[in-house]
mmCIF file of C-alpha atoms in Angstrom:
data_model
loop_
_atom_site.group_PDB
_atom_site.id
_atom_site.type_symbol
_atom_site.label_atom_id
_atom_site.label_comp_id
_atom_site.label_asym_id
_atom_site.label_seq_id
_atom_site.Cartn_x
_atom_site.Cartn_y
_atom_site.Cartn_z
ATOM 1 C CA MET A 234 -12.383 48.814 -60.525
ATOM 2 C CA ASN A 235 -11.859 48.295 -56.623
ATOM 3 C CA ARG A 236 -8.635 50.216 -54.974
ATOM 4 C CA SER A 237 -6.488 47.028 -55.107
ATOM 5 C CA GLU A 238 -7.120 47.464 -58.793
ATOM 6 C CA LEU A 239 -6.657 51.383 -59.039
ATOM 7 C CA ARG A 240 -3.035 50.829 -56.862
ATOM 8 C CA GLU A 241 -2.259 48.173 -59.671
ATOM 9 C CA LYS A 242 -3.126 51.062 -62.206
ATOM 10 C CA ALA A 243 -1.326 53.828 -60.299
ATOM 11 C CA MET A 244 1.814 50.980 -59.944
ATOM 12 C CA ILE A 245 2.023 50.319 -63.612
ATOM 13 C CA THR A 246 1.885 54.175 -64.354
ATOM 14 C CA VAL A 247 5.139 55.119 -62.479
ATOM 15 C CA TYR A 248 6.655 51.736 -63.885
ATOM 16 C CA GLN A 249 5.826 53.270 -67.390
ATOM 17 C CA TYR A 250 7.102 56.598 -66.869
ATOM 18 C CA ILE A 251 10.422 55.176 -65.356
ATOM 19 C CA LEU A 252 10.985 53.709 -68.574
ATOM 20 C CA VAL A 253 9.883 56.377 -71.301
ATOM 21 C CA LYS A 254 9.592 59.245 -69.347
ATOM 22 C CA ARG A 255 6.370 59.911 -71.052
ATOM 23 C CA ASP A 256 4.185 62.690 -69.739
ATOM 24 C CA SER A 257 1.826 61.946 -66.559
ATOM 25 C CA LYS A 258 -1.257 62.312 -68.076
ATOM 26 C CA GLU A 259 -0.548 60.680 -71.153
ATOM 27 C CA LEU A 260 0.676 57.398 -68.742
ATOM 28 C CA LEU A 261 -2.171 58.012 -66.795
ATOM 29 C CA GLU A 262 -4.802 57.654 -69.326
ATOM 30 C CA ASP A 263 -3.482 54.985 -71.068
ATOM 31 C CA ALA A 264 -2.789 52.761 -68.148
ATOM 32 C CA PHE A 265 -6.212 53.454 -66.445
ATOM 33 C CA GLY A 266 -8.293 53.375 -70.201
ATOM 34 C CA THR A 267 -9.789 56.946 -69.068
ATOM 35 C CA PRO A 268 -9.039 60.717 -69.400
ATOM 36 C CA VAL A 269 -7.852 61.841 -66.227
ATOM 37 C CA SER A 270 -10.665 63.467 -64.896
ATOM 38 C CA GLU A 271 -12.455 60.315 -64.268
ATOM 39 C CA ILE A 272 -10.011 58.385 -62.514
ATOM 40 C CA PRO A 273 -9.859 59.132 -58.478
ATOM 41 C CA PRO A 274 -7.836 61.568 -57.155
ATOM 42 C CA TYR A 275 -5.884 59.518 -54.818
ATOM 43 C CA PHE A 276 -4.228 57.688 -57.235
ATOM 44 C CA VAL A 277 -3.511 60.507 -59.296
ATOM 45 C CA LYS A 278 -2.217 62.030 -56.637
ATOM 46 C CA ILE A 279 0.066 58.589 -55.805
ATOM 47 C CA VAL A 280 1.115 58.734 -59.241
ATOM 48 C CA HIS A 281 2.165 62.406 -59.399
ATOM 49 C CA ASN A 282 3.944 62.265 -55.864
ATOM 50 C CA ALA A 283 5.889 59.372 -56.618
ATOM 51 C CA ILE A 284 7.355 61.360 -59.773
ATOM 52 C CA ASP A 285 7.791 64.779 -58.495
ATOM 53 C CA ASN A 286 9.250 63.313 -55.363
ATOM 54 C CA GLU A 287 11.273 60.214 -56.570
ATOM 55 C CA GLU A 288 14.697 61.864 -55.361
ATOM 56 C CA ARG A 289 14.120 61.949 -52.211
ATOM 57 C CA TYR A 290 11.833 58.603 -52.275
ATOM 58 C CA LYS A 291 15.517 57.283 -53.585
ATOM 59 C CA GLY A 292 16.995 58.509 -50.478
ATOM 60 C CA TYR A 293 14.837 57.454 -47.882
ATOM 61 C CA ILE A 294 15.056 54.139 -49.928
ATOM 62 C CA ASN A 295 18.937 53.572 -49.966
ATOM 63 C CA GLU A 296 19.108 54.042 -46.281
ATOM 64 C CA VAL A 297 17.316 51.162 -45.840
ATOM 65 C CA ILE A 298 18.051 48.558 -48.114
ATOM 66 C CA LYS A 299 20.365 45.492 -48.237
ATOM 67 C CA LYS A 300 23.865 46.371 -47.324
ATOM 68 C CA GLY A 301 25.727 46.418 -51.068
ATOM 69 C CA TRP A 302 22.279 47.493 -53.272
ATOM 70 C CA THR A 303 21.180 50.718 -54.209
ATOM 71 C CA PHE A 304 17.835 52.188 -55.606
ATOM 72 C CA ASP A 305 19.394 52.178 -58.880
ATOM 73 C CA ARG A 306 20.335 48.210 -58.764
ATOM 74 C CA LEU A 307 16.746 47.626 -58.538
ATOM 75 C CA GLY A 308 14.598 46.548 -61.637
ATOM 76 C CA ALA A 309 11.760 49.316 -62.740
ATOM 77 C CA ILE A 310 9.060 47.272 -61.529
ATOM 78 C CA GLU A 311 10.351 46.788 -58.058
ATOM 79 C CA LYS A 312 11.218 50.458 -57.953
ATOM 80 C CA ALA A 313 7.695 51.840 -58.751
ATOM 81 C CA ILE A 314 5.879 49.670 -56.186
ATOM 82 C CA LEU A 315 8.522 51.289 -53.911
ATOM 83 C CA LEU A 316 7.968 54.497 -54.949
ATOM 84 C CA ASN A 317 4.218 54.061 -55.077
ATOM 85 C CA GLY A 318 4.611 52.857 -51.490
ATOM 86 C CA CYS A 319 6.263 56.178 -50.431
ATOM 87 C CA ALA A 320 4.174 58.606 -52.202
ATOM 88 C CA GLU A 321 1.439 56.670 -50.298
ATOM 89 C CA PHE A 322 2.982 57.040 -46.526
ATOM 90 C CA ASP A 323 3.446 60.870 -47.919
ATOM 91 C CA LEU A 324 -0.286 61.464 -48.687
ATOM 92 C CA LYS A 325 -1.234 60.134 -44.826
ATOM 93 C CA GLU A 326 -4.536 58.962 -46.012
ATOM 94 C CA THR A 327 -3.862 55.080 -45.694
ATOM 95 C CA GLU A 328 -3.046 53.525 -42.831
ATOM 96 C CA ALA A 329 0.690 51.719 -43.179
ATOM 97 C CA ALA A 330 -0.503 48.575 -42.721
ATOM 98 C CA VAL A 331 -2.609 48.496 -45.887
ATOM 99 C CA ILE A 332 -0.010 50.170 -48.371
ATOM 100 C CA ILE A 333 2.577 47.624 -47.084
ATOM 101 C CA ASP A 334 0.012 44.534 -47.604
ATOM 102 C CA GLU A 335 -0.952 46.433 -50.740
ATOM 103 C CA SER A 336 2.440 46.873 -51.942
ATOM 104 C CA VAL A 337 3.620 42.786 -51.133
ATOM 105 C CA LYS A 338 0.682 41.903 -53.037
ATOM 106 C CA LEU A 339 1.826 43.557 -56.082
ATOM 107 C CA ALA A 340 5.488 42.158 -56.180
ATOM 108 C CA LYS A 341 4.391 38.872 -55.115
ATOM 109 C CA LYS A 342 2.246 39.304 -58.421
ATOM 110 C CA TYR A 343 4.875 41.449 -60.953
ATOM 111 C CA CYS A 344 8.439 40.304 -59.488
ATOM 112 C CA ASP A 345 10.581 37.203 -58.669
ATOM 113 C CA GLU A 346 9.573 34.678 -56.142
ATOM 114 C CA ASP A 347 11.456 36.862 -52.850
ATOM 115 C CA THR A 348 11.213 39.982 -54.226
ATOM 116 C CA TYR A 349 8.206 40.789 -51.942
ATOM 117 C CA LYS A 350 10.390 40.007 -48.927
ATOM 118 C CA LEU A 351 12.360 43.141 -49.620
ATOM 119 C CA VAL A 352 9.213 45.079 -50.194
ATOM 120 C CA ASN A 353 7.895 44.347 -47.388
ATOM 121 C CA ARG A 354 11.379 44.937 -45.276
ATOM 122 C CA ILE A 355 11.944 48.084 -46.798
ATOM 123 C CA LEU A 356 8.477 49.847 -46.815
ATOM 124 C CA ASP A 357 8.209 48.493 -43.054
ATOM 125 C CA VAL A 358 11.081 50.476 -41.826
ATOM 126 C CA ILE A 359 10.470 53.553 -43.925
#
């Protein structure tokens, strides 16, 4: 699996967490199809950061989101993409441009037609 595919699996894990609030280890193993010990540690860290810092990241997103909108109004998939982007920024192991580009690709794949613009704008400001 390449890094883009691993990043997608991490996003799916956070998406599932948002929906069902199950144990993150179980969610990781379900999404990646392998024991946590075999998942590259960077992607496990992304998931844990996104889940553990959800409230803090919501605050960042709410500061820059379009007037009249809040994080809570977004769909679960958009939330997962943005939370993972914030988590990656916190890890400081990948360039911001790469994180934004990968997040935009996920939005284009999984979200409504123009949602990628919102994801791009929010992560670019954060």
